[in-house]
Amino acid sequence: MGRSADLPRRSGETDGDDTGCHILHVDMDAFFASVEVRRRPELRGQPVIVGGGVRGVVSAASYEARRFGVRSAMPMTRALRLCPGAEVVRPDHAAYREVSAQVMAILAEVTDLVEPLSLDEAFLDASGAVRRLGRPADIARRIRARVASDLSLTCSVGVATTKFVAKLASSLCKPDGLLVVPAAETLDFLHPLPVNALWGVGPSTAAALRRRAITTVADVAATPPDVLRRVVGASAAEHLAALARGDDPSQVEPGRVEKSISSDRTFEVDLTDSADIQRELLRLSDEVGVRLRAREMVARTVGIKVRFADFRTLTRAHTLADWTERTAEIHAGARALYAALGLDRPRIRLLGVKVENLGPAARVAYQDTLDFGDAAPEENASAAASGRSAAAQRAADAAARRFGPETVRPASLLGADPPSPASARDAVR
DNA sequence: TCTGGGGTCCTAGGACCC
DNA sequence: TCTGGGGTCCTAGGACCC
């Protein structure tokens, strides 16, 4: 959805010499909001904010809403103060995933070298497609036309010699734009921009640079390496200096593998009740387990995140002796980490469960066991649902996908209205 | 009604091994 | 009793990105 760096804009299509510019960055315009407007045409031309919830933030804002100062990641309360007349739509991620897949399919027709960055953005390396489809700028135009005609959505495309410059270019020509940054003009393009245009410079780094009177990309390029290292550290200094020179060694990488899977939840009202906290830990563990198994991966490290009412946040992690894909083991790890905190009457705003240190499930030989894992006695019902063997658990996941999650989720999550034992048993077997 | 949820990467310190 | 350096793994926190 783009960060709200206030960069100068170049609207419309800006064509130029695209020699050597083989990298494209495709960025959907106000993606979630545009999908909602397409679904409800009466919203066209109106300020639309996708987001919500008692403690929610803005996930996406239509350009009409942005005119009021509404930006992504802004608390909803503030957004609505700025734009009281906005239509607020709750996010529908399933719908966005579906449209995203259609966008990515259009990109895949251009080249195999597509690197999705998120649901609404991707890099393409078009060098292999030039002979078949024409110059990079023509390929960009073709993509924009296809997205518009097939999906009734607009996107903006940056074309440049590197990923970083292509991404900047697309952000500067939004919405519904095309911007080619010729190789020879890269430095003229980059140097006037503010430091936070550089990838990796957020509020904290920008403030540190500003204290040294380094405010533009040109300033970064002119700063002696040792000074830059003192301000931002050795690794970031090297990275920023290269970007400021127009150097970006990163390649378009299709098929990047996830390194962690996490689920976290901010509660509308702080949790204080121990049973509530335990139930949420189980729910989050189950969500993570389902996604882990859906990707056919296993994990060695389980972590939790706890955010208190005062926003103080802590994380804890534990690496297991063996790989796991089982909800019961993830949950056992999470509850042990939580118990070890020894909290006394906490007020909890957010809980999270995460697995990392991932590997392919196929690499790990599994013993199918009939034990019920480490679940505590009071959760025997949950153990029966989530502590079963890996193979049975995958079968349960498949049933959940077909018949709905309520058929086979841990019993203690099901509240007062559990499914009949027969249907749950049938779904598992 | 301040401050979501999904991630990645880096740093720094301690344990542990050679 | 005092004291090495290098490498790897693990953990916690923070910055950053969309």
Tab-separated table of C-alpha atoms (C1' of nucleotides) in Angstrom:
chain	number	residue	atom	x	y	z
A	1	MET	CA	0.000	0.000	0.000
A	2	GLY	CA	3.013	2.225	-0.052
A	3	ARG	CA	4.376	4.219	2.755
A	4	SER	CA	3.299	7.790	3.105
A	5	ALA	CA	6.583	9.428	2.194
A	6	ASP	CA	5.581	12.730	0.729
A	7	LEU	CA	7.481	12.634	-2.491
A	8	PRO	CA	7.014	14.886	-5.487
A	9	ARG	CA	4.620	13.510	-8.055
A	10	ARG	CA	4.944	13.083	-11.754
A	11	SER	CA	1.559	12.356	-13.159
A	12	GLY	CA	0.536	10.609	-16.326
A	13	GLU	CA	2.749	8.660	-18.629
A	14	THR	CA	6.333	9.759	-18.860
A	15	ASP	CA	8.158	7.936	-21.571
A	16	GLY	CA	11.818	8.138	-22.317
A	17	ASP	CA	14.845	6.244	-23.490
A	18	ASP	CA	14.422	2.852	-21.872
A	19	THR	CA	17.767	1.426	-22.960
A	20	GLY	CA	19.085	-0.793	-20.171
A	21	CYS	CA	15.889	-0.383	-18.163
A	22	HIS	CA	14.841	-3.994	-17.795
A	23	ILE	CA	13.295	-3.873	-14.327
A	24	LEU	CA	9.602	-3.094	-13.899
A	25	HIS	CA	7.816	-2.377	-10.665
A	26	VAL	CA	4.060	-2.823	-10.888
A	27	ASP	CA	2.016	-1.299	-8.067
A	28	MET	CA	-1.768	-1.414	-7.906
A	29	ASP	CA	-3.355	1.946	-7.056
A	30	ALA	CA	-5.074	2.089	-3.639
A	31	PHE	CA	-5.564	-1.632	-4.129
A	32	PHE	CA	-7.956	-2.688	-1.365
A	33	ALA	CA	-10.017	0.475	-1.758
A	34	SER	CA	-10.154	0.067	-5.537
A	35	VAL	CA	-11.374	-3.516	-5.217
A	36	GLU	CA	-14.149	-2.321	-2.902
A	37	VAL	CA	-15.133	0.483	-5.287
A	38	ARG	CA	-15.251	-1.986	-8.165
A	39	ARG	CA	-17.575	-4.171	-6.125
A	40	ARG	CA	-19.776	-1.231	-5.092
A	41	PRO	CA	-19.792	1.261	-7.968
A	42	GLU	CA	-21.829	3.774	-5.968
A	43	LEU	CA	-18.620	4.407	-3.995
A	44	ARG	CA	-16.770	5.676	-7.061
A	45	GLY	CA	-15.594	9.235	-6.545
A	46	GLN	CA	-16.209	8.989	-2.790
A	47	PRO	CA	-13.638	8.957	-0.006
A	48	VAL	CA	-13.335	5.268	0.904
A	49	ILE	CA	-11.315	3.904	3.798
A	50	VAL	CA	-10.650	0.191	4.142
A	51	GLY	CA	-9.984	-0.599	7.764
A	52	GLY	CA	-11.834	-0.387	10.987
A	53	GLY	CA	-12.256	-2.127	14.229
A	54	VAL	CA	-12.234	-0.498	17.616
A	55	ARG	CA	-8.452	-0.320	17.613
A	56	GLY	CA	-7.997	-0.476	13.875
A	57	VAL	CA	-5.842	1.407	11.440
A	58	VAL	CA	-6.282	2.350	7.797
A	59	SER	CA	-5.436	-0.531	5.480
A	60	ALA	CA	-6.074	1.462	2.328
A	61	ALA	CA	-7.626	4.759	1.349
A	62	SER	CA	-9.069	5.895	-1.967
A	63	TYR	CA	-7.432	8.918	-3.521
A	64	GLU	CA	-10.498	10.953	-2.606
A	65	ALA	CA	-9.868	10.079	1.060
A	66	ARG	CA	-6.160	10.806	0.721
A	67	ARG	CA	-6.998	14.362	-0.264
A	68	PHE	CA	-8.165	14.802	3.329
A	69	GLY	CA	-4.797	13.602	4.602
A	70	VAL	CA	-5.826	10.003	5.265
A	71	ARG	CA	-2.884	7.594	4.932
A	72	SER	CA	-2.219	3.888	5.314
A	73	ALA	CA	-1.457	2.722	8.868
A	74	MET	CA	-3.128	5.776	10.373
A	75	PRO	CA	-5.408	5.030	13.352
A	76	MET	CA	-9.014	4.937	12.206
A	77	THR	CA	-9.980	7.483	14.825
A	78	ARG	CA	-7.595	10.011	13.360
A	79	ALA	CA	-8.605	9.162	9.789
A	80	LEU	CA	-12.242	9.785	10.579
A	81	ARG	CA	-11.450	13.071	12.270
A	82	LEU	CA	-9.701	14.143	9.060
A	83	CYS	CA	-12.415	12.798	6.795
A	84	PRO	CA	-15.686	12.335	8.704
A	85	GLY	CA	-17.653	11.691	5.514
A	86	ALA	CA	-15.563	8.698	4.438
A	87	GLU	CA	-17.210	5.393	3.685
A	88	VAL	CA	-15.537	2.814	5.935
A	89	VAL	CA	-15.287	-0.733	4.615
A	90	ARG	CA	-14.014	-3.673	6.635
A	91	PRO	CA	-11.142	-5.471	4.866
A	92	ASP	CA	-11.943	-8.624	2.903
A	93	HIS	CA	-8.551	-10.225	2.472
A	94	ALA	CA	-9.915	-13.273	0.725
A	95	ALA	CA	-11.278	-11.030	-2.032
A	96	TYR	CA	-7.990	-9.136	-2.302
A	97	ARG	CA	-6.044	-12.380	-2.533
A	98	GLU	CA	-8.243	-13.504	-5.384
A	99	VAL	CA	-7.815	-10.285	-7.374
A	100	SER	CA	-4.105	-10.311	-6.569
A	101	ALA	CA	-3.813	-13.767	-8.132
A	102	GLN	CA	-5.426	-12.401	-11.292
A	103	VAL	CA	-2.952	-9.528	-11.401
A	104	MET	CA	-0.019	-11.891	-10.895
A	105	ALA	CA	-1.355	-14.128	-13.657
A	106	ILE	CA	-1.214	-11.196	-16.087
A	107	LEU	CA	2.372	-10.519	-15.035
A	108	ALA	CA	3.273	-14.176	-15.431
A	109	GLU	CA	2.321	-13.936	-19.109
A	110	VAL	CA	5.165	-11.456	-19.563
A	111	THR	CA	7.919	-13.436	-17.898
A	112	ASP	CA	8.673	-16.101	-15.317
A	113	LEU	CA	10.863	-13.586	-13.520
A	114	VAL	CA	8.144	-12.088	-11.314
A	115	GLU	CA	8.785	-11.346	-7.659
A	116	PRO	CA	5.604	-10.501	-5.745
A	117	LEU	CA	6.296	-8.145	-2.848
A	118	SER	CA	2.800	-8.194	-1.425
A	119	LEU	CA	-0.733	-8.661	-2.706
A	120	ASP	CA	-0.547	-5.464	-4.747
A	121	GLU	CA	3.051	-5.141	-5.902
A	122	ALA	CA	5.592	-7.059	-7.911
A	123	PHE	CA	8.929	-6.688	-9.638
A	124	LEU	CA	9.507	-8.060	-13.107
A	125	ASP	CA	12.775	-8.627	-14.890
A	126	ALA	CA	11.713	-8.049	-18.480
A	127	SER	CA	15.078	-8.607	-20.127
A	128	GLY	CA	14.037	-12.006	-21.464
A	129	ALA	CA	10.738	-10.715	-22.839
A	130	VAL	CA	12.011	-7.848	-24.962
A	131	ARG	CA	12.449	-9.850	-28.157
A	132	ARG	CA	8.940	-11.272	-27.859
A	133	LEU	CA	7.030	-8.260	-26.531
A	134	GLY	CA	9.007	-5.141	-27.354
A	135	ARG	CA	10.791	-2.500	-25.352
A	136	PRO	CA	10.342	-2.383	-21.565
A	137	ALA	CA	8.204	0.743	-21.797
A	138	ASP	CA	5.930	-1.060	-24.271
A	139	ILE	CA	5.707	-4.049	-21.938
A	140	ALA	CA	4.746	-1.701	-19.098
A	141	ARG	CA	2.044	-0.157	-21.267
A	142	ARG	CA	0.744	-3.576	-22.209
A	143	ILE	CA	0.510	-4.610	-18.535
A	144	ARG	CA	-1.358	-1.438	-17.623
A	145	ALA	CA	-3.781	-1.941	-20.464
A	146	ARG	CA	-4.416	-5.574	-19.537
A	147	VAL	CA	-5.020	-4.753	-15.871
A	148	ALA	CA	-7.427	-1.999	-16.891
A	149	SER	CA	-9.353	-4.029	-19.468
A	150	ASP	CA	-9.442	-7.415	-17.703
A	151	LEU	CA	-9.778	-6.273	-14.096
A	152	SER	CA	-11.170	-2.727	-14.311
A	153	LEU	CA	-8.392	-1.588	-11.998
A	154	THR	CA	-5.493	0.788	-12.437
A	155	CYS	CA	-1.871	0.276	-11.633
A	156	SER	CA	1.272	2.318	-11.884
A	157	VAL	CA	4.499	1.017	-13.358
A	158	GLY	CA	8.054	2.183	-12.844
A	159	VAL	CA	10.710	1.178	-15.361
A	160	ALA	CA	14.396	1.508	-14.537
A	161	THR	CA	17.763	-0.191	-14.416
A	162	THR	CA	17.354	-1.410	-10.835
A	163	LYS	CA	14.611	-2.597	-8.514
A	164	PHE	CA	15.034	0.310	-6.165
A	165	VAL	CA	14.735	2.983	-8.857
A	166	ALA	CA	11.851	1.180	-10.554
A	167	LYS	CA	9.960	1.103	-7.268
A	168	LEU	CA	10.594	4.776	-6.652
A	169	ALA	CA	9.464	5.548	-10.180
A	170	SER	CA	6.147	3.768	-9.738
A	171	SER	CA	5.509	5.547	-6.448
A	172	LEU	CA	6.159	8.932	-8.073
A	173	CYS	CA	3.813	8.442	-11.027
A	174	LYS	CA	0.827	7.184	-9.005
A	175	PRO	CA	-2.003	6.851	-9.598
A	176	ASP	CA	-2.502	5.331	-13.034
A	177	GLY	CA	0.935	6.304	-14.292
A	178	LEU	CA	3.991	5.070	-16.108
A	179	LEU	CA	7.448	6.451	-15.494
A	180	VAL	CA	10.639	5.408	-17.221
A	181	VAL	CA	13.890	6.520	-15.608
A	182	PRO	CA	16.576	6.287	-18.279
A	183	ALA	CA	19.917	4.912	-17.136
A	184	ALA	CA	21.676	8.193	-17.855
A	185	GLU	CA	19.179	10.148	-15.768
A	186	THR	CA	19.180	7.913	-12.704
A	187	LEU	CA	21.297	10.169	-10.511
A	188	ASP	CA	19.449	13.342	-11.534
A	189	PHE	CA	16.276	11.494	-10.611
A	190	LEU	CA	17.515	10.252	-7.245
A	191	HIS	CA	19.570	13.048	-5.783
A	192	PRO	CA	16.888	15.692	-5.102
A	193	LEU	CA	14.702	13.182	-3.225
A	194	PRO	CA	14.486	13.229	0.587
A	195	VAL	CA	16.455	10.566	2.480
A	196	ASN	CA	13.348	8.648	3.427
A	197	ALA	CA	12.940	7.796	-0.248
A	198	LEU	CA	15.839	5.371	0.273
A	199	TRP	CA	14.808	1.823	0.982
A	200	GLY	CA	15.536	1.147	4.646
A	201	VAL	CA	15.269	4.736	5.854
A	202	GLY	CA	12.290	5.082	8.143
A	203	PRO	CA	11.471	7.699	10.765
A	204	SER	CA	14.265	6.662	13.124
A	205	THR	CA	17.074	6.593	10.565
A	206	ALA	CA	15.807	9.773	8.913
A	207	ALA	CA	15.941	11.552	12.265
A	208	ALA	CA	19.503	10.351	12.892
A	209	LEU	CA	20.567	11.555	9.441
A	210	ARG	CA	18.790	14.867	9.877
A	211	ARG	CA	20.809	15.529	13.025
A	212	ARG	CA	23.855	15.432	10.742
A	213	ALA	CA	22.134	17.730	8.241
A	214	ILE	CA	21.796	14.842	5.817
A	215	THR	CA	18.343	15.393	4.341
A	216	THR	CA	18.505	14.440	0.667
A	217	VAL	CA	19.776	11.487	-1.314
A	218	ALA	CA	22.469	13.781	-2.704
A	219	ASP	CA	23.582	14.474	0.885
A	220	VAL	CA	23.890	10.750	1.511
A	221	ALA	CA	25.944	10.318	-1.651
A	222	ALA	CA	28.263	13.129	-0.542
A	223	THR	CA	28.705	11.907	3.044
A	224	PRO	CA	32.103	10.303	3.801
A	225	PRO	CA	31.690	6.563	4.458
A	226	ASP	CA	33.033	6.703	8.021
A	227	VAL	CA	30.551	9.432	8.965
A	228	LEU	CA	27.677	7.459	7.482
A	229	ARG	CA	28.827	4.350	9.367
A	230	ARG	CA	28.807	6.232	12.667
A	231	VAL	CA	25.258	7.437	12.058
A	232	VAL	CA	23.538	4.270	10.825
A	233	GLY	CA	25.978	1.385	11.402
A	234	ALA	CA	28.272	-0.372	8.964
A	235	SER	CA	25.769	-2.539	7.166
A	236	ALA	CA	23.126	0.122	6.592
A	237	ALA	CA	25.795	2.663	5.625
A	238	GLU	CA	27.058	0.494	2.812
A	239	HIS	CA	23.530	-0.206	1.661
A	240	LEU	CA	22.421	3.434	1.701
A	241	ALA	CA	25.578	4.704	0.013
A	242	ALA	CA	25.069	2.212	-2.815
A	243	LEU	CA	21.424	3.172	-3.310
A	244	ALA	CA	22.330	6.860	-3.292
A	245	ARG	CA	24.848	6.166	-6.069
A	246	GLY	CA	22.161	4.391	-8.055
A	247	ASP	CA	23.677	0.984	-7.340
A	248	ASP	CA	21.311	-1.791	-6.307
A	249	PRO	CA	22.736	-5.285	-6.647
A	250	SER	CA	19.494	-7.033	-5.712
A	251	GLN	CA	18.021	-9.249	-8.407
A	252	VAL	CA	14.414	-10.091	-9.153
A	253	GLU	CA	13.874	-13.293	-7.180
A	254	PRO	CA	10.863	-15.382	-8.094
A	255	GLY	CA	9.728	-17.988	-5.588
A	256	ARG	CA	11.059	-16.602	-2.352
A	257	VAL	CA	10.485	-18.966	0.551
A	258	GLU	CA	8.888	-17.793	3.774
A	259	LYS	CA	11.091	-17.723	6.841
A	260	SER	CA	8.416	-17.362	9.480
A	261	ILE	CA	4.674	-17.664	9.960
A	262	SER	CA	2.877	-15.681	12.618
A	263	SER	CA	-0.569	-14.794	13.796
A	264	ASP	CA	-1.331	-12.015	16.182
A	265	ARG	CA	-4.428	-10.328	17.413
A	266	THR	CA	-5.131	-6.984	19.033
A	267	PHE	CA	-8.173	-7.298	21.259
A	268	GLU	CA	-10.923	-4.737	21.288
A	269	VAL	CA	-10.812	-4.870	25.072
A	270	ASP	CA	-7.638	-5.751	26.964
A	271	LEU	CA	-7.556	-9.341	28.187
A	272	THR	CA	-7.246	-9.790	31.922
A	273	ASP	CA	-8.847	-13.163	32.435
A	274	SER	CA	-6.473	-16.097	32.438
A	275	ALA	CA	-8.910	-18.406	30.687
A	276	ASP	CA	-9.365	-15.863	27.897
A	277	ILE	CA	-5.615	-15.545	27.516
A	278	GLN	CA	-5.163	-19.308	27.355
A	279	ARG	CA	-7.942	-19.676	24.812
A	280	GLU	CA	-6.395	-17.021	22.571
A	281	LEU	CA	-2.975	-18.694	22.754
A	282	LEU	CA	-4.614	-21.894	21.553
A	283	ARG	CA	-6.492	-20.119	18.783
A	284	LEU	CA	-3.350	-18.366	17.510
A	285	SER	CA	-1.332	-21.588	17.730
A	286	ASP	CA	-3.993	-23.358	15.712
A	287	GLU	CA	-4.021	-20.646	13.042
A	288	VAL	CA	-0.254	-20.813	12.719
A	289	GLY	CA	-0.327	-24.618	12.644
A	290	VAL	CA	-2.933	-24.686	9.895
A	291	ARG	CA	-0.919	-22.305	7.736
A	292	LEU	CA	2.321	-24.138	8.430
A	293	ARG	CA	0.809	-27.447	7.342
A	294	ALA	CA	-0.906	-25.858	4.332
A	295	ARG	CA	2.541	-24.833	3.115
A	296	GLU	CA	3.842	-28.338	3.826
A	297	MET	CA	6.505	-26.969	6.113
A	298	VAL	CA	7.779	-27.778	9.567
A	299	ALA	CA	9.226	-25.472	12.202
A	300	ARG	CA	11.829	-25.702	14.939
A	301	THR	CA	11.271	-22.447	16.797
A	302	VAL	CA	8.107	-21.280	18.502
A	303	GLY	CA	7.702	-17.716	19.710
A	304	ILE	CA	5.140	-15.521	21.376
A	305	LYS	CA	4.521	-11.806	21.446
A	306	VAL	CA	2.752	-9.988	24.249
A	307	ARG	CA	1.737	-6.354	24.128
A	308	PHE	CA	0.403	-4.809	27.322
A	309	ALA	CA	-2.181	-2.094	27.776
A	310	ASP	CA	0.613	0.490	27.994
A	311	PHE	CA	1.949	-0.751	24.599
A	312	ARG	CA	5.079	-2.211	26.155
A	313	THR	CA	5.835	-5.243	24.012
A	314	LEU	CA	7.937	-8.285	24.611
A	315	THR	CA	8.827	-11.369	22.621
A	316	ARG	CA	10.040	-14.779	23.707
A	317	ALA	CA	11.183	-17.696	21.608
A	318	HIS	CA	12.221	-21.268	22.181
A	319	THR	CA	13.893	-23.680	19.794
A	320	LEU	CA	12.633	-27.240	19.988
A	321	ALA	CA	14.739	-30.360	19.826
A	322	ASP	CA	12.776	-31.572	16.804
A	323	TRP	CA	10.834	-30.201	13.892
A	324	THR	CA	7.111	-29.931	14.319
A	325	GLU	CA	4.024	-29.111	12.324
A	326	ARG	CA	1.551	-29.923	15.079
A	327	THR	CA	-0.774	-27.453	16.680
A	328	ALA	CA	-0.412	-29.198	20.041
A	329	GLU	CA	3.359	-28.742	20.052
A	330	ILE	CA	3.183	-25.150	18.901
A	331	HIS	CA	0.580	-24.520	21.575
A	332	ALA	CA	2.610	-26.291	24.265
A	333	GLY	CA	5.596	-24.133	23.373
A	334	ALA	CA	3.541	-20.958	23.371
A	335	ARG	CA	1.927	-21.628	26.718
A	336	ALA	CA	5.242	-22.573	28.318
A	337	LEU	CA	6.796	-19.341	27.089
A	338	TYR	CA	3.813	-17.412	28.386
A	339	ALA	CA	3.875	-19.175	31.759
A	340	ALA	CA	7.595	-18.435	32.114
A	341	LEU	CA	6.827	-14.720	31.989
A	342	GLY	CA	5.230	-15.083	35.412
A	343	LEU	CA	2.844	-12.204	34.808
A	344	ASP	CA	0.755	-10.987	37.685
A	345	ARG	CA	-2.698	-9.714	36.722
A	346	PRO	CA	-1.608	-8.520	33.280
A	347	ARG	CA	-3.679	-6.315	30.993
A	348	ILE	CA	-2.992	-7.666	27.553
A	349	ARG	CA	-3.696	-5.712	24.408
A	350	LEU	CA	-2.172	-8.116	21.883
A	351	LEU	CA	-1.066	-11.718	21.764
A	352	GLY	CA	0.925	-13.325	18.977
A	353	VAL	CA	2.259	-16.773	18.130
A	354	LYS	CA	4.995	-17.340	15.591
A	355	VAL	CA	6.997	-20.195	14.150
A	356	GLU	CA	10.349	-19.773	12.457
A	357	ASN	CA	13.342	-21.851	11.487
A	358	LEU	CA	11.175	-23.431	8.822
A	359	GLY	CA	11.944	-26.374	6.602
A	360	PRO	CA	10.079	-28.467	4.078
A	361	ALA	CA	7.887	-31.119	5.691
A	362	ALA	CA	9.042	-33.657	3.121
A	363	ARG	CA	12.557	-33.489	4.529
A	364	VAL	CA	11.427	-34.647	7.931
A	365	ALA	CA	10.472	-38.213	8.686
A	366	TYR	CA	7.483	-38.405	10.965
A	367	GLN	CA	6.500	-40.926	13.508
A	368	ASP	CA	2.761	-41.117	13.546
A	369	THR	CA	1.791	-41.424	17.142
A	370	LEU	CA	-1.471	-41.692	18.925
A	371	ASP	CA	-0.495	-39.679	21.953
A	372	PHE	CA	-2.226	-36.474	22.766
A	373	GLY	CA	0.796	-34.214	23.009
A	374	ASP	CA	1.552	-32.033	25.978
A	375	ALA	CA	-1.838	-30.492	26.481
A	376	ALA	CA	-2.843	-30.036	30.071
A	377	PRO	CA	-5.558	-32.248	31.549
A	378	GLU	CA	-8.181	-29.538	31.484
A	379	GLU	CA	-7.763	-29.387	27.733
A	380	ASN	CA	-8.250	-32.982	26.911
A	381	ALA	CA	-10.907	-31.990	24.455
A	382	SER	CA	-8.456	-29.729	22.708
A	383	ALA	CA	-5.801	-32.395	22.786
A	384	ALA	CA	-8.118	-34.789	21.073
A	385	ALA	CA	-8.667	-32.252	18.331
A	386	SER	CA	-5.198	-30.814	17.899
A	387	GLY	CA	-2.754	-33.253	19.446
A	388	ARG	CA	-3.324	-36.093	17.068
A	389	SER	CA	-0.711	-37.381	14.680
A	390	ALA	CA	0.633	-35.257	11.890
A	391	ALA	CA	-1.139	-37.224	9.175
A	392	ALA	CA	-4.474	-37.078	10.959
A	393	GLN	CA	-3.978	-33.390	11.543
A	394	ARG	CA	-3.433	-32.743	7.859
A	395	ALA	CA	-6.607	-34.672	7.157
A	396	ALA	CA	-8.423	-32.503	9.656
A	397	ASP	CA	-7.062	-29.394	7.964
A	398	ALA	CA	-8.357	-30.649	4.647
A	399	ALA	CA	-11.760	-31.256	6.198
A	400	ALA	CA	-11.723	-27.778	7.674
A	401	ARG	CA	-11.043	-26.325	4.259
A	402	ARG	CA	-13.945	-28.289	2.762
A	403	PHE	CA	-16.535	-28.149	5.491
A	404	GLY	CA	-15.558	-25.015	7.397
A	405	PRO	CA	-13.210	-24.546	10.308
A	406	GLU	CA	-15.836	-25.185	12.967
A	407	THR	CA	-15.936	-28.891	12.085
A	408	VAL	CA	-12.479	-29.822	13.285
A	409	ARG	CA	-10.904	-27.012	15.269
A	410	PRO	CA	-9.788	-27.555	18.851
A	411	ALA	CA	-12.864	-28.129	20.936
A	412	SER	CA	-12.036	-25.452	23.491
A	413	LEU	CA	-12.301	-22.829	20.762
A	414	LEU	CA	-15.783	-23.807	19.818
A	415	GLY	CA	-17.614	-22.098	22.644
A	416	ALA	CA	-21.055	-23.165	23.733
A	417	ASP	CA	-22.101	-24.672	20.442
A	418	PRO	CA	-19.747	-27.481	19.468
A	419	PRO	CA	-20.412	-29.589	16.410
A	420	SER	CA	-21.934	-32.983	16.985
A	421	PRO	CA	-19.295	-35.572	17.854
A	422	ALA	CA	-20.332	-37.658	14.885
A	423	SER	CA	-19.726	-34.953	12.323
A	424	ALA	CA	-16.369	-34.044	13.824
A	425	ARG	CA	-15.317	-37.670	13.884
A	426	ASP	CA	-16.438	-38.240	10.319
A	427	ALA	CA	-14.604	-35.160	9.130
A	428	VAL	CA	-11.359	-36.372	10.658
A	429	ARG	CA	-11.518	-39.900	9.338
B	1	DT	C1'	-11.776	5.834	21.685
B	2	DC	C1'	-3.966	7.109	19.458
B	3	DT	C1'	-0.960	3.243	17.614
B	4	DG	C1'	-3.197	-3.667	12.671
B	5	DG	C1'	-1.214	-7.713	10.946
B	6	DG	C1'	1.744	-9.901	7.824
B	7	DG	C1'	6.501	-10.166	7.230
B	8	DT	C1'	12.230	-9.314	6.674
B	9	DC	C1'	16.622	-7.998	8.300
B	10	DC	C1'	20.078	-6.350	11.601
B	11	DT	C1'	22.450	-5.953	16.068
B	12	DA	C1'	24.190	-7.368	20.316
B	13	DG	C1'	25.114	-10.456	23.907
B	14	DG	C1'	25.632	-15.057	25.849
B	15	DA	C1'	26.461	-20.065	25.436
B	16	DC	C1'	29.263	-23.312	23.647
B	17	DC	C1'	32.892	-25.534	20.945
B	18	DC	C1'	37.485	-25.816	18.990
C	1	DT	C1'	44.505	-18.431	38.310
C	2	DC	C1'	44.159	-15.935	34.276
C	3	DT	C1'	43.218	-15.482	29.602
C	4	DG	C1'	43.192	-15.921	23.773
C	5	DG	C1'	40.251	-15.722	19.212
C	6	DG	C1'	36.923	-17.566	15.788
C	7	DG	C1'	32.627	-19.566	14.541
C	8	DT	C1'	27.926	-20.913	15.207
C	9	DC	C1'	23.607	-21.053	17.377
C	10	DC	C1'	20.159	-18.923	20.055
C	11	DT	C1'	17.460	-15.107	21.965
C	12	DA	C1'	15.439	-10.242	22.442
C	13	DG	C1'	14.537	-6.119	20.599
C	14	DG	C1'	14.087	-2.726	17.157
C	15	DA	C1'	13.751	-0.656	12.508
C	16	DC	C1'	11.556	-1.113	8.491
C	17	DC	C1'	8.355	-2.550	4.645
C	18	DC	C1'	3.539	-3.225	2.663
